[in-house]
Amino acid sequence: RGEEIADPGTEQLIDYSGHDDGATGGHEDDHDHEGVLGRFYRRIAVPVLSGRRNSIRLLIGTGVATVVVLGLFATKGVTVKLLPFDNKSELQIVVDLPEGSSLEATDRMLWEVAQRIADVPELTHIQGYVGTSMPFNFNGLVRHYYLRERPEMGDLQINLKPKDERDRASHDIALEVRERLKDLPRPDGTVIKVVEVPPGPPVLSTLLAEIYGPDADTRRETAGKVRDVFEKVGFVVDVDDSWGRPADRVRLDIDQDNLEFHGVEEQAVYDTITTLLGGVTVGYSHRGMGSDPVEIAIRLPKSGLAVNERLLSTPVPGKNGVVELGDVVHISTERASYPVYRRDGHFAEMVMAELAGAYEAPIYGMFAVEDAMEEVDWGPDGPPVIAYHGQPEDESITTLLWDGEWEITYITFRDMGAAFAVAILAIYLLVVGQFGSFKVPLVILVPVPLTLIGIMIGHWMFSAPFTATSMIGFIALAGIIVRNSILLVDFIRHRYTPDRPLRDILIEAGAIRFKPIFLTAAAAMIGAAFILADPIFQGLAISMVFGLASSTALTLLVIPAIYVVLRDDGKEMTAK
């Protein structure tokens, strides 16, 4: 087949081989066999590959374009998000009144919320749940909505028209509902949240700050300042915290002096209070067809459970006769204790919020909050330490750990990035084994980053965030683009003969291979174009369509330009 010749001190990029059966023929001025696409490629490639200077300009321009489009991340022309909002047929409104509020107050608040949004055109039904949890959905499974069984808690299930009967997506409807409820009068301390069914893994809250510290007071003080910062950021909405506002509670203290004076046993006082406030079970009835017995209990009605003169006049037996309960106890009112939260055994306070408006990905809310935190007076200990992954080992220092959707976003993109690196390494080793060179695979892999030019421009044109599905499309393109590069490089190596100018070989290789490469890319682009309108997989479609377009066009120019820059033989081009 001929002898392979390598330049001294360099690895071989060109296979100097002769070919039989007219393998080198067909490179005369008549290029009709290349077809319309081949002639179109020649008109574009000949000026670009006519010399090293033009080739260098092309490579520099391509590199600059790649860096510039990545700048869309910095300028927020293209935002980053785990998954975009899906178009669901339901919404949920969660109402939390101050702790200790009555069931009737919660019912009135839910009724006012329902009246405020009743005329939303896409709305069909509203279901209210007061003091109990609604049948929890995919979102409520992780947010623990099935545990909502207190009088101050209420839920509204908002049912929407089917997707094909409305023009707006559920996320746009949720934005309108949130705007309508913004100025709704409510008791101080009431939190109203508009909750959407997530398109992916549900989290406790989209924007979640966990505060760790040496003691409960320090944690709550820091978390309170963080909550104030949350409320100052315009696109951070539905702000809430984990400790809330403890309600007032009534405390009954036994007066030991009066207890001894009246000769009353302490256990008798306990039994009387337990019977009055909790009731006493005296037995069970097995009548009827029910499988479970019916409890028979003696207890006061709910209307009689208030601690007043009537309750305190309850008789208590003593050694010297019967005395009233109010003679041996003191009544006082105090603030109830705060709830205690732990995560994986570590004490923590949480500040939660959603995002709506300018940006809806947690990373932008995190950065906005961190910028606003610089203007807060944190006292002598300074601001909390910011952590983005993993619980702090030293809890003697106040630490803010970002969690929520950010944690899933971080893990997802980290793991997919690692998988992409492994895939590139595997492709590199495969091509090394095929071509017997360590440099040729590098040339073949050069077009992979070129997909970013089209991907970023496509996301910018569609105003779509770069999501996990976009990343999947970028990874999937690597195999397609490497295939095109291998076709082109292999053709160049086998087409080369020392008696012909290298530039002619490069132009001929591109013109002949342009048709199969173009048709392969066009077929994949047409298939991906049908999911451009899907709210979840739009990122995948944009990556496939626009990434293929840019990389296919540039691969056929960049790889020949690299050959011209590194291996140009100085012979004038005869191709036209």
Coordinates of C-alpha atoms in Angstrom, one line a residue:
R1 CA 0.0 0.0 0.0
G2 CA 2.9 2.3 0.2
E3 CA 5.1 3.7 2.9
E4 CA 4.0 5.9 5.8
I5 CA 6.3 8.8 6.3
A6 CA 6.3 10.9 9.6
D7 CA 7.9 14.3 10.1
P8 CA 11.0 14.0 12.4
G9 CA 10.1 14.7 16.0
T10 CA 6.3 14.9 15.3
E11 CA 3.5 12.5 15.2
Q12 CA 1.8 11.7 12.0
L13 CA -1.3 13.6 11.0
I14 CA -1.3 12.6 7.3
D15 CA -1.1 9.1 5.8
Y16 CA 1.3 9.4 2.8
S17 CA 0.0 6.4 1.0
G18 CA -0.6 5.7 -2.6
H19 CA -3.9 4.1 -3.8
D20 CA -4.9 2.0 -6.7
D21 CA -7.9 1.9 -8.9
G22 CA -8.0 5.6 -9.5
A23 CA -8.2 6.4 -5.8
T24 CA -6.5 9.7 -6.4
G25 CA -8.4 10.4 -9.6
G26 CA -11.3 12.7 -10.0
H27 CA -9.5 15.7 -8.7
E28 CA -9.3 17.5 -11.9
D29 CA -11.1 20.8 -12.6
D30 CA -14.3 18.9 -13.2
H31 CA -16.1 18.5 -9.9
D32 CA -19.5 17.5 -11.1
H33 CA -19.3 14.3 -9.2
E34 CA -19.3 16.3 -5.9
G35 CA -22.8 17.6 -6.6
V36 CA -24.4 20.8 -5.6
L37 CA -23.5 20.6 -2.0
G38 CA -19.9 19.9 -2.8
R39 CA -19.6 22.9 -5.1
F40 CA -21.3 25.0 -2.4
Y41 CA -18.7 23.9 0.1
R42 CA -15.9 24.8 -2.3
R43 CA -17.1 28.3 -2.7
I44 CA -17.0 28.8 1.0
A45 CA -13.8 26.8 1.9
V46 CA -11.4 27.9 -0.9
P47 CA -11.1 31.5 0.4
V48 CA -10.8 30.3 4.0
L49 CA -8.1 27.6 3.3
S50 CA -6.1 29.5 0.8
G51 CA -3.3 30.2 3.2
R52 CA -2.1 29.9 6.8
R53 CA -3.1 33.5 7.6
N54 CA -6.8 32.9 6.7
S55 CA -6.8 29.6 8.5
I56 CA -5.4 31.2 11.6
R57 CA -8.0 33.9 11.4
L58 CA -10.7 31.3 11.2
L59 CA -9.4 29.3 14.2
I60 CA -9.0 32.5 16.3
G61 CA -12.5 33.7 15.3
T62 CA -14.1 30.4 16.2
G63 CA -12.3 30.3 19.6
V64 CA -13.4 33.9 20.3
A65 CA -17.0 33.1 19.3
T66 CA -17.0 30.1 21.7
V67 CA -15.8 32.3 24.6
V68 CA -18.2 35.1 23.7
V69 CA -21.3 32.9 23.7
L70 CA -20.3 31.4 27.0
G71 CA -20.4 35.0 28.3
L72 CA -24.2 34.7 28.0
F73 CA -24.1 32.8 31.3
A74 CA -22.3 35.7 32.9
T75 CA -24.6 38.4 31.5
K76 CA -27.7 36.2 32.3
G77 CA -28.7 36.3 28.6
V78 CA -29.0 32.5 29.1
T79 CA -30.0 31.4 32.6
V80 CA -29.3 28.0 34.2
K81 CA -32.0 25.9 35.8
L82 CA -32.4 22.3 36.7
L83 CA -35.7 21.8 34.8
P84 CA -38.2 24.3 33.4
F85 CA -41.7 24.5 34.7
D86 CA -44.1 22.0 33.2
N87 CA -47.6 22.7 32.1
K88 CA -49.8 21.0 34.7
S89 CA -53.5 21.1 35.3
E90 CA -53.4 21.9 39.0
L91 CA -52.0 24.4 41.5
Q92 CA -51.9 24.5 45.3
I93 CA -52.2 27.4 47.7
V94 CA -50.8 26.7 51.2
V95 CA -52.0 29.0 54.0
D96 CA -50.3 29.1 57.4
L97 CA -51.8 31.4 60.0
P98 CA -49.9 32.3 63.2
E99 CA -49.6 29.3 65.6
G100 CA -52.6 29.1 67.9
S101 CA -55.1 30.5 65.4
S102 CA -58.6 29.0 65.4
L103 CA -60.0 26.7 62.8
E104 CA -62.7 29.3 62.0
A105 CA -60.0 31.9 61.4
T106 CA -58.2 29.6 59.0
D107 CA -61.5 28.9 57.2
R108 CA -62.2 32.6 56.8
M109 CA -58.7 33.2 55.4
L110 CA -59.1 30.4 52.8
W111 CA -62.5 31.8 51.8
E112 CA -61.0 35.2 51.2
V113 CA -58.1 33.7 49.1
A114 CA -60.6 31.7 47.0
Q115 CA -62.8 34.8 46.4
R116 CA -59.7 36.8 45.3
I117 CA -58.8 34.2 42.6
A118 CA -62.3 32.9 41.7
D119 CA -62.5 34.8 38.4
V120 CA -59.2 33.4 36.9
P121 CA -60.5 32.3 33.4
E122 CA -58.6 29.0 33.4
L123 CA -59.9 27.9 36.8
T124 CA -62.5 25.1 37.0
H125 CA -62.7 24.0 40.7
I126 CA -61.3 25.0 44.1
Q127 CA -61.2 22.5 46.9
G128 CA -60.5 23.7 50.5
Y129 CA -59.0 21.8 53.3
V130 CA -59.1 23.4 56.8
G131 CA -57.1 22.1 59.7
T132 CA -56.2 18.9 57.8
S133 CA -54.1 17.9 54.8
M134 CA -55.4 17.5 51.3
P135 CA -54.6 14.2 49.5
F136 CA -50.9 14.9 49.0
N137 CA -49.4 14.9 45.5
F138 CA -45.9 14.4 44.2
N139 CA -44.9 17.8 45.6
G140 CA -46.4 17.2 49.0
L141 CA -44.7 13.9 49.5
V142 CA -41.3 15.6 50.1
R143 CA -42.7 18.8 51.5
H144 CA -44.5 16.8 54.2
Y145 CA -47.9 18.3 53.5
Y146 CA -49.5 15.1 54.6
L147 CA -48.5 16.1 58.2
R148 CA -50.5 19.4 58.1
E149 CA -53.1 18.7 60.8
R150 CA -53.3 21.8 62.9
P151 CA -56.1 24.4 63.2
E152 CA -53.9 27.2 61.7
M153 CA -53.1 25.3 58.5
G154 CA -55.2 25.2 55.4
D155 CA -54.8 24.2 51.7
L156 CA -56.6 25.1 48.5
Q157 CA -56.4 22.7 45.6
I158 CA -56.8 24.7 42.3
N159 CA -57.9 22.6 39.3
L160 CA -57.4 24.1 35.9
K161 CA -58.8 23.4 32.5
P162 CA -57.1 20.8 30.3
K163 CA -53.9 22.0 28.6
D164 CA -55.5 21.9 25.1
E165 CA -58.4 24.2 26.3
R166 CA -56.2 27.1 27.6
D167 CA -53.6 29.4 26.0
R168 CA -51.5 29.9 29.1
A169 CA -49.2 27.5 30.9
S170 CA -49.8 26.7 34.5
H171 CA -46.7 28.6 35.5
D172 CA -48.1 31.8 34.0
I173 CA -51.4 31.2 35.8
A174 CA -49.4 30.7 39.1
L175 CA -47.7 34.1 38.6
E176 CA -51.0 35.8 38.2
V177 CA -52.5 34.1 41.2
R178 CA -49.4 35.1 43.3
E179 CA -49.8 38.7 42.0
R180 CA -53.5 38.8 43.0
L181 CA -52.7 37.6 46.5
K182 CA -49.9 40.0 47.1
D183 CA -52.0 42.7 48.7
L184 CA -54.6 40.5 50.3
P185 CA -55.2 41.6 54.0
R186 CA -54.0 38.9 56.4
P187 CA -53.2 38.5 60.1
D188 CA -49.6 39.5 61.0
G189 CA -47.4 36.4 60.6
T190 CA -49.6 34.7 58.0
V191 CA -47.7 33.0 55.1
I192 CA -49.5 32.3 51.8
K193 CA -47.6 30.2 49.3
V194 CA -48.5 29.4 45.7
V195 CA -47.1 25.9 45.1
E196 CA -46.6 24.3 41.7
V197 CA -46.2 20.6 40.9
P198 CA -42.4 20.3 40.2
P199 CA -41.3 18.9 36.8
G200 CA -38.5 16.9 38.5
P201 CA -37.4 15.8 42.0
P202 CA -39.4 17.7 44.6
V203 CA -37.6 19.7 47.3
L204 CA -38.7 21.3 50.6
S205 CA -38.4 24.7 48.9
T206 CA -36.8 26.1 45.8
L207 CA -34.6 28.5 47.7
L208 CA -33.6 27.0 51.0
A209 CA -31.0 28.4 53.5
E210 CA -30.0 26.2 56.4
I211 CA -28.5 28.0 59.4
Y212 CA -26.1 26.0 61.6
G213 CA -24.5 27.5 64.8
P214 CA -23.4 26.9 68.4
D215 CA -26.8 27.4 70.1
A216 CA -30.5 28.0 69.3
D217 CA -30.5 31.7 70.0
T218 CA -27.6 32.4 67.7
R219 CA -29.1 30.3 64.9
R220 CA -32.5 32.0 65.1
E221 CA -31.0 35.5 65.3
T222 CA -28.9 34.8 62.2
A223 CA -31.8 33.1 60.4
G224 CA -34.0 36.1 61.2
K225 CA -31.6 38.4 59.5
V226 CA -31.3 36.1 56.5
R227 CA -35.1 36.1 56.3
D228 CA -35.1 39.9 56.2
V229 CA -32.6 39.8 53.4
F230 CA -34.8 37.3 51.5
E231 CA -37.7 39.7 51.7
K232 CA -35.6 42.5 50.2
V233 CA -34.9 40.6 46.9
G234 CA -37.6 41.4 44.4
F235 CA -37.9 38.0 42.7
V236 CA -37.7 36.0 46.0
V237 CA -41.3 35.4 47.1
D238 CA -43.3 33.2 49.6
V239 CA -40.7 33.7 52.3
D240 CA -41.1 31.4 55.3
D241 CA -39.1 30.0 58.2
S242 CA -39.0 26.9 60.3
W243 CA -39.5 28.4 63.8
G244 CA -42.5 30.7 63.1
R245 CA -44.1 32.6 65.9
P246 CA -44.8 30.5 69.0
A247 CA -48.3 31.0 70.4
D248 CA -49.1 32.0 74.0
R249 CA -49.9 29.1 76.3
V250 CA -51.5 28.8 79.7
R251 CA -49.4 27.5 82.5
L252 CA -50.9 25.9 85.6
D253 CA -48.4 26.0 88.6
I254 CA -49.3 24.1 91.7
D255 CA -49.1 26.2 94.9
Q256 CA -47.3 23.9 97.3
D257 CA -48.1 26.1 100.4
N258 CA -51.9 26.0 99.7
L259 CA -51.6 22.3 98.8
E260 CA -50.3 21.5 102.3
F261 CA -52.7 24.0 104.0
H262 CA -55.8 22.3 102.5
G263 CA -54.4 18.8 102.7
V264 CA -54.7 18.1 99.0
E265 CA -52.6 15.3 97.4
E266 CA -50.6 16.5 94.4
Q267 CA -51.8 13.4 92.4
A268 CA -55.4 14.5 92.9
V269 CA -54.6 17.8 91.3
Y270 CA -53.0 16.1 88.3
D271 CA -55.9 13.7 87.9
T272 CA -58.5 16.6 88.0
I273 CA -56.6 18.7 85.4
T274 CA -56.2 15.6 83.2
T275 CA -59.9 14.8 83.4
L276 CA -61.0 18.3 82.7
L277 CA -58.7 19.0 79.7
G278 CA -58.2 15.5 78.3
G279 CA -61.3 13.6 79.3
V280 CA -61.5 10.1 80.7
T281 CA -62.2 6.9 78.8
V282 CA -64.6 4.7 80.7
G283 CA -65.1 1.9 78.3
Y284 CA -65.9 0.8 74.7
S285 CA -69.2 -0.1 73.0
H286 CA -69.2 -3.1 70.7
R287 CA -72.7 -2.5 69.3
G288 CA -73.4 -2.1 65.6
M289 CA -71.8 -3.7 62.6
G290 CA -68.5 -1.7 62.8
S291 CA -65.4 -3.7 63.1
D292 CA -63.9 -1.3 65.6
P293 CA -65.4 -0.6 69.0
V294 CA -66.8 2.9 69.8
E295 CA -65.0 4.7 72.6
I296 CA -67.1 5.9 75.6
A297 CA -65.5 8.9 77.2
I298 CA -66.4 11.6 79.6
R299 CA -64.9 15.0 78.6
L300 CA -65.9 18.6 78.3
P301 CA -67.0 20.1 75.0
K302 CA -64.5 22.2 73.2
S303 CA -66.4 25.3 74.1
G304 CA -65.8 24.5 77.8
L305 CA -62.0 24.0 77.6
A306 CA -61.1 27.6 78.3
V307 CA -59.3 28.2 81.6
N308 CA -61.8 30.5 83.4
E309 CA -63.6 30.9 86.7
R310 CA -65.9 28.0 85.9
L311 CA -63.0 25.6 85.2
L312 CA -61.1 26.8 88.3
S313 CA -64.2 26.2 90.5
T314 CA -64.0 22.4 89.9
P315 CA -63.8 20.6 93.2
V316 CA -60.7 18.8 94.3
P317 CA -60.8 16.3 97.2
G318 CA -58.6 17.0 100.2
K319 CA -58.1 15.6 103.7
N320 CA -59.9 18.6 105.3
G321 CA -62.8 18.5 102.7
V322 CA -63.4 19.5 99.2
V323 CA -61.6 22.6 97.8
E324 CA -61.7 24.4 94.4
L325 CA -59.0 23.8 91.8
G326 CA -58.2 27.6 91.8
D327 CA -57.3 27.4 95.5
V328 CA -54.2 25.2 94.8
V329 CA -53.0 26.4 91.4
H330 CA -51.7 29.6 89.9
I331 CA -52.5 30.6 86.3
S332 CA -49.9 32.4 84.1
T333 CA -49.5 33.0 80.4
E334 CA -46.1 32.4 78.7
R335 CA -44.7 32.1 75.2
A336 CA -44.6 28.5 73.9
S337 CA -41.2 27.0 73.1
Y338 CA -39.8 27.0 69.6
P339 CA -39.8 23.8 67.5
V340 CA -36.6 22.0 67.3
Y341 CA -35.3 20.9 63.8
R342 CA -32.5 18.6 63.0
R343 CA -31.0 17.6 59.7
D344 CA -29.0 14.4 59.9
G345 CA -28.5 14.8 63.6
H346 CA -27.4 18.5 63.3
F347 CA -29.5 21.3 64.8
A348 CA -30.5 23.8 62.1
E349 CA -32.9 26.6 61.4
M350 CA -34.3 27.0 57.9
V351 CA -35.4 30.0 55.8
M352 CA -37.5 29.0 52.7
A353 CA -38.7 30.9 49.7
E354 CA -39.8 30.5 46.1
L355 CA -38.6 32.5 43.0
A356 CA -40.8 34.3 40.5
G357 CA -40.3 37.1 38.1
A358 CA -36.9 38.1 36.7
Y359 CA -35.1 34.8 37.6
E360 CA -36.5 31.5 38.7
A361 CA -33.4 29.4 39.3
P362 CA -32.0 29.1 42.8
I363 CA -28.5 30.1 41.9
Y364 CA -29.6 33.7 41.0
G365 CA -31.6 34.0 44.2
M366 CA -28.5 32.8 46.2
F367 CA -26.2 35.3 44.6
A368 CA -28.8 38.1 45.1
V369 CA -29.2 37.2 48.7
E370 CA -25.4 37.0 49.3
D371 CA -25.0 40.5 47.7
A372 CA -27.7 41.9 50.0
M373 CA -26.1 40.3 53.0
E374 CA -23.1 42.5 52.7
E375 CA -25.2 45.5 53.8
V376 CA -26.4 43.8 57.0
D377 CA -24.9 44.5 60.4
W378 CA -24.0 41.1 61.7
G379 CA -22.5 42.2 65.0
P380 CA -19.1 41.3 66.4
D381 CA -19.0 37.8 65.1
G382 CA -19.5 38.9 61.5
P383 CA -21.6 37.3 58.7
P384 CA -22.2 33.5 58.6
V385 CA -19.9 31.4 56.6
I386 CA -21.4 30.4 53.2
A387 CA -21.4 26.7 52.2
Y388 CA -22.7 25.3 49.0
H389 CA -22.5 21.6 49.6
G390 CA -22.2 19.3 52.6
Q391 CA -23.1 20.0 56.2
P392 CA -20.5 22.0 58.3
E393 CA -18.3 19.9 60.5
D394 CA -17.5 22.8 62.9
E395 CA -20.9 23.9 64.4
S396 CA -19.2 26.4 66.7
I397 CA -19.1 28.8 63.7
T398 CA -22.4 30.1 62.3
T399 CA -22.8 28.7 58.8
L400 CA -25.3 29.2 56.0
L401 CA -25.7 26.1 53.8
W402 CA -27.6 26.5 50.6
D403 CA -29.9 23.6 50.0
G404 CA -33.2 23.0 48.2
E405 CA -33.3 22.9 44.4
W406 CA -29.6 24.1 44.4
E407 CA -28.4 20.8 45.9
I408 CA -30.1 18.8 43.2
T409 CA -28.9 21.1 40.5
Y410 CA -25.3 20.9 41.8
I411 CA -25.3 17.1 42.0
T412 CA -27.0 16.7 38.6
F413 CA -24.6 18.9 36.7
R414 CA -21.6 17.7 38.6
D415 CA -22.4 14.0 37.8
M416 CA -23.2 14.8 34.2
G417 CA -20.0 16.7 33.8
A418 CA -18.0 13.8 35.2
A419 CA -19.9 11.4 32.8
F420 CA -19.1 13.7 29.9
A421 CA -15.4 13.8 30.8
V422 CA -15.3 10.0 31.0
A423 CA -17.1 9.7 27.6
I424 CA -14.6 12.1 26.0
L425 CA -11.7 10.1 27.4
A426 CA -13.2 6.9 26.1
I427 CA -13.6 8.4 22.7
Y428 CA -10.1 9.7 22.7
L429 CA -8.7 6.2 23.6
L430 CA -10.8 4.6 20.9
V431 CA -9.5 7.0 18.3
V432 CA -5.9 6.5 19.5
G433 CA -6.3 2.8 18.9
Q434 CA -7.8 3.4 15.5
F435 CA -5.2 5.9 14.1
G436 CA -2.2 4.9 16.2
S437 CA -1.5 8.5 17.1
F438 CA -2.0 10.7 20.2
K439 CA -2.4 13.9 18.3
V440 CA -4.9 13.0 15.6
P441 CA -7.6 12.3 18.2
L442 CA -7.1 15.8 19.6
V443 CA -7.8 17.2 16.1
I444 CA -10.9 15.0 15.9
L445 CA -12.2 16.2 19.3
V446 CA -11.7 19.9 18.6
P447 CA -15.2 20.4 17.0
V448 CA -16.9 19.1 20.2
P449 CA -16.8 22.6 22.0
L450 CA -18.0 24.2 18.8
T451 CA -21.5 22.8 19.6
L452 CA -21.7 25.4 22.4
I453 CA -21.9 28.2 19.8
G454 CA -25.2 27.0 18.4
I455 CA -26.5 25.7 21.7
M456 CA -26.0 29.1 23.5
I457 CA -27.4 31.1 20.6
G458 CA -30.4 28.8 20.4
H459 CA -31.2 29.1 24.1
W460 CA -30.8 32.9 23.8
M461 CA -33.2 33.0 20.8
F462 CA -35.9 31.0 22.5
S463 CA -35.3 32.7 25.9
A464 CA -35.0 29.2 27.3
P465 CA -32.9 28.3 30.4
F466 CA -30.0 25.9 30.0
T467 CA -31.4 22.9 31.8
A468 CA -30.4 19.3 32.6
T469 CA -32.0 18.2 29.3
S470 CA -29.8 20.8 27.5
M471 CA -26.7 19.2 29.1
I472 CA -27.9 15.8 28.0
G473 CA -28.2 17.1 24.4
F474 CA -24.7 18.6 24.6
I475 CA -23.3 15.2 25.8
A476 CA -25.2 13.3 23.1
L477 CA -23.8 15.6 20.4
A478 CA -20.2 14.6 21.2
G479 CA -20.6 11.2 19.6
I480 CA -22.3 12.6 16.4
I481 CA -19.6 15.4 16.0
V482 CA -16.7 13.0 16.6
R483 CA -18.2 10.7 13.9
N484 CA -18.2 13.6 11.4
S485 CA -14.6 14.5 12.4
I486 CA -13.4 10.9 11.9
L487 CA -15.0 10.7 8.5
L488 CA -13.2 13.9 7.4
V489 CA -9.8 13.1 9.0
D490 CA -9.8 9.5 7.7
F491 CA -10.6 10.7 4.2
I492 CA -7.8 13.3 4.3
R493 CA -5.2 10.7 5.5
H494 CA -6.1 8.2 2.8
R495 CA -6.5 10.8 0.0
Y496 CA -3.1 12.3 0.5
T497 CA -0.3 11.8 -2.1
P498 CA 3.0 13.8 -2.0
D499 CA 2.6 15.0 -5.5
R500 CA -0.6 17.0 -4.7
P501 CA -0.9 20.2 -2.7
L502 CA -2.3 19.6 0.8
R503 CA -4.9 22.3 0.4
D504 CA -6.3 20.6 -2.6
I505 CA -6.7 17.4 -0.6
L506 CA -8.4 19.3 2.2
I507 CA -10.9 21.0 -0.1
E508 CA -11.6 17.7 -1.9
A509 CA -12.2 15.9 1.3
G510 CA -14.6 18.5 2.6
A511 CA -16.5 18.7 -0.7
I512 CA -17.0 14.9 -1.0
R513 CA -17.8 14.3 2.7
F514 CA -20.0 17.4 3.0
K515 CA -23.1 15.6 1.6
P516 CA -23.2 12.6 4.0
I517 CA -22.2 14.8 7.0
F518 CA -24.8 17.3 6.1
L519 CA -27.6 14.7 5.6
T520 CA -26.8 13.0 8.9
A521 CA -27.0 16.3 10.8
A522 CA -30.1 17.4 9.0
A523 CA -31.9 14.1 9.8
A524 CA -31.0 14.4 13.5
M525 CA -32.1 18.1 13.5
I526 CA -35.5 17.3 11.9
G527 CA -36.2 14.6 14.4
A528 CA -35.2 16.9 17.3
A529 CA -37.3 19.9 16.0
F530 CA -40.5 18.1 16.8
I531 CA -39.9 18.5 20.6
L532 CA -39.0 22.1 20.5
A533 CA -42.4 23.0 21.9
D534 CA -42.2 20.6 24.8
P535 CA -41.7 22.5 28.1
I536 CA -39.4 19.9 29.7
F537 CA -37.4 18.6 26.7
Q538 CA -37.1 21.9 24.9
G539 CA -33.5 22.3 26.1
L540 CA -32.6 18.9 24.6
A541 CA -34.2 19.9 21.3
I542 CA -32.4 23.2 21.2
S543 CA -29.0 21.6 21.9
M544 CA -29.6 19.0 19.1
V545 CA -30.9 21.4 16.5
F546 CA -28.6 24.4 17.0
G547 CA -25.6 22.5 18.3
L548 CA -25.6 20.3 15.2
A549 CA -26.0 23.2 12.9
S550 CA -23.0 25.1 14.3
S551 CA -20.7 22.2 14.8
T552 CA -21.5 20.6 11.4
A553 CA -20.8 23.9 9.6
L554 CA -17.6 24.6 11.5
T555 CA -16.2 21.1 11.6
L556 CA -15.8 21.1 7.8
L557 CA -13.8 24.3 8.0
V558 CA -12.0 24.1 11.4
I559 CA -10.4 20.6 10.9
P560 CA -8.9 21.6 7.4
A561 CA -7.8 24.9 8.9
I562 CA -5.9 23.0 11.6
Y563 CA -4.1 20.9 8.9
V564 CA -3.2 24.1 7.0
V565 CA -1.8 25.7 10.2
L566 CA 0.2 22.6 11.4
R567 CA 1.0 20.7 8.2
D568 CA 0.8 23.1 5.2
D569 CA 3.4 22.0 2.5
G570 CA 3.5 25.5 1.0
K571 CA 2.2 24.4 -2.4
E572 CA -0.3 26.7 -4.0
M573 CA -3.9 25.6 -4.2
T574 CA -5.1 24.5 -7.6
A575 CA -8.7 23.9 -6.5
K576 CA -11.4 26.3 -7.6

